[in-house]
Amino acid sequence: MASVLELTDVSFVRSGNRILDSVAWKVDETDRWVILGPNGAGKSTLLQLASAHAHPTSGTVDLLGERIGKVDVFELRTRIGIAATGLARRIPPTERVGDVVLTAAYAVTGRWQERYESFDLERAAEVMDAWDLADLSTRTFGTLSDGERKRVQIARAVMTDPELMLLDEPAGSLDLGARESLLQSLEDYASSSLAPAIVMVTHHVEEIPPGFTHGMLLRDGGIVAAGPLDEVLTDARLTETFGLPLEVRHEGGRWSARATR
Ligand SMILES: Nc1ncnc2c1ncn2[C@@H]1O[C@H](COP(=O)(O)OP(=O)(O)OP(=O)(O)O)[C@@H](O)[C@H]1O
């Protein structure tokens, strides 16, 4: 099976702070990964490396068949879909939802004078339909709820048919209904044989969509466990990762966890 991302002995140091330490990780094209770990564990930094927005201090990152440091990262980034809060901040609040999705074809935010082909317009309509955004296409991004904004960000990332999809806390800050509805959409997306490899960072095991296959537990920049989800999400490993006694359950395709006394 072809690997889309491979980190070999990767360390990442900033201001003398070892944020990632000797990380080895391989993502194959059919994998759907979830990354969990306490605040400050290094999850977002790992996504920065996985999206060619950061270089490792030592070790190697191979992304979509290219070695980071030996390739034009601007070209490489067009092959990766990212939905993250930091990127959402760059979307002008006055931009129409339809244009937020469509402008992904040129990797820009804010529609200007780009000329779109009919297949771009058809693709944007198809993606907005799939992510329940068709009724919002003429609304402006700034008027949307948090849940709607998350959907728009993901639809924008899906628009270009990426070879790797990176999701940073897609269900963070959503109410119960919005979360459950988003998880159903993510489950549908992840179950398609046409979907790319997916890596999702989350703070809660309850936010893992059914069908996700692999998990990584990160603590203090090091991997506690990585592999098939049911081997990784155990009481002992979650307890070690979060530093308090935890009990985990897996029922009906969904995960939950709580502290024990
Ligand atoms: N440029 C930097 N210089 C120094 N330290 C940094 C820098 N960027 C991040 N860090 C530190 O690296 C650690 C990991 O940060 P990162 O954002 O990757 O963690 P995270 O697991 O995503 O956290 P959270 O769950 O809170 O979002 C944190 O302690 C953070 O303060």
GROMACS .gro file of N, CA and C and ligand atoms in nm, residues 12-20 37-46 168-169 201 203 218, ligand 1:
model
  103
   12PHE      N    1   1.144   1.834   1.640
   12PHE     CA    2   1.113   1.973   1.603
   12PHE      C    3   1.140   2.059   1.725
   13VAL      N    4   1.234   2.152   1.711
   13VAL     CA    5   1.277   2.234   1.825
   13VAL      C    6   1.251   2.381   1.792
   14ARG      N    7   1.189   2.455   1.885
   14ARG     CA    8   1.170   2.600   1.870
   14ARG      C    9   1.204   2.667   2.002
   15SER      N   10   1.283   2.773   1.996
   15SER     CA   11   1.324   2.848   2.115
   15SER      C   12   1.379   2.754   2.223
   16GLY      N   13   1.457   2.656   2.181
   16GLY     CA   14   1.517   2.562   2.275
   16GLY      C   15   1.418   2.460   2.331
   17ASN      N   16   1.294   2.465   2.282
   17ASN     CA   17   1.189   2.377   2.333
   17ASN      C   18   1.172   2.259   2.236
   18ARG      N   19   1.191   2.136   2.285
   18ARG     CA   20   1.178   2.018   2.198
   18ARG      C   21   1.029   1.982   2.189
   19ILE      N   22   0.964   2.031   2.083
   19ILE     CA   23   0.819   2.018   2.071
   19ILE      C   24   0.780   1.879   2.021
   20LEU      N   25   0.860   1.823   1.931
   20LEU     CA   26   0.842   1.682   1.891
   20LEU      C   27   0.976   1.612   1.906
   37GLY      N   28  -0.423   1.391   2.243
   37GLY     CA   29  -0.319   1.416   2.342
   37GLY      C   30  -0.352   1.543   2.417
   38PRO      N   31  -0.293   1.563   2.534
   38PRO     CA   32  -0.324   1.682   2.615
   38PRO      C   33  -0.283   1.811   2.544
   39ASN      N   34  -0.331   1.923   2.595
   39ASN     CA   35  -0.290   2.054   2.544
   39ASN      C   36  -0.138   2.063   2.546
   40GLY      N   37  -0.081   2.113   2.438
   40GLY     CA   38   0.063   2.133   2.432
   40GLY      C   39   0.142   2.008   2.398
   41ALA      N   40   0.074   1.898   2.365
   41ALA     CA   41   0.145   1.771   2.336
   41ALA      C   42   0.224   1.776   2.206
   42GLY      N   43   0.182   1.866   2.114
   42GLY     CA   44   0.252   1.875   1.985
   42GLY      C   45   0.166   1.839   1.866
   43LYS      N   46   0.035   1.826   1.886
   43LYS     CA   47  -0.056   1.780   1.779
   43LYS      C   48  -0.058   1.877   1.661
   44SER      N   49  -0.077   2.007   1.691
   44SER     CA   50  -0.083   2.105   1.581
   44SER      C   51   0.050   2.114   1.510
   45THR      N   52   0.159   2.100   1.585
   45THR     CA   53   0.292   2.104   1.524
   45THR      C   54   0.308   1.987   1.427
   46LEU      N   55   0.256   1.872   1.465
   46LEU     CA   56   0.261   1.755   1.377
   46LEU      C   57   0.184   1.783   1.248
  168ASP      N   58  -0.810   1.984   1.177
  168ASP     CA   59  -0.767   2.022   1.312
  168ASP      C   60  -0.891   2.056   1.396
  169GLU      N   61  -0.927   1.969   1.485
  169GLU     CA   62  -1.044   1.986   1.573
  169GLU      C   63  -1.170   2.027   1.497
  201VAL      N   64  -0.706   1.583   1.414
  201VAL     CA   65  -0.668   1.609   1.553
  201VAL      C   66  -0.794   1.640   1.631
  203HIS      N   67  -0.964   1.666   2.066
  203HIS     CA   68  -0.939   1.658   2.210
  203HIS      C   69  -1.024   1.551   2.276
  218LEU      N   70  -0.032   1.123   2.176
  218LEU     CA   71   0.089   1.203   2.184
  218LEU      C   72   0.095   1.268   2.321
  262LIG     N1   73   0.732   2.885   1.804
  262LIG     C1   74   0.733   2.823   1.922
  262LIG     N2   75   0.831   2.848   2.012
  262LIG     C2   76   0.832   2.783   2.131
  262LIG     N3   77   0.741   2.693   2.169
  262LIG     C3   78   0.642   2.667   2.084
  262LIG     C4   79   0.631   2.728   1.956
  262LIG     N4   80   0.521   2.679   1.894
  262LIG     C5   81   0.465   2.591   1.980
  262LIG     N5   82   0.535   2.585   2.094
  262LIG     C6   83   0.506   2.499   2.211
  262LIG     O1   84   0.506   2.365   2.165
  262LIG     C7   85   0.413   2.287   2.240
  262LIG     C8   86   0.323   2.211   2.144
  262LIG     O2   87   0.238   2.302   2.077
  262LIG     P1   88   0.120   2.250   1.983
  262LIG     O3   89   0.040   2.371   1.945
  262LIG     O4   90   0.175   2.167   1.875
  262LIG     O5   91   0.038   2.158   2.084
  262LIG     P2   92  -0.108   2.095   2.072
  262LIG     O6   93  -0.097   1.953   2.112
  262LIG     O7   94  -0.165   2.123   1.938
  262LIG     O8   95  -0.185   2.177   2.182
  262LIG     P3   96  -0.342   2.215   2.197
  262LIG     O9   97  -0.413   2.088   2.225
  262LIG    O10   98  -0.343   2.306   2.316
  262LIG    O11   99  -0.384   2.282   2.071
  262LIG     C9  100   0.342   2.385   2.331
  262LIG    O12  101   0.400   2.377   2.459
  262LIG    C10  102   0.369   2.521   2.270
  262LIG    O13  103   0.371   2.623   2.367
   0.00000   0.00000   0.00000
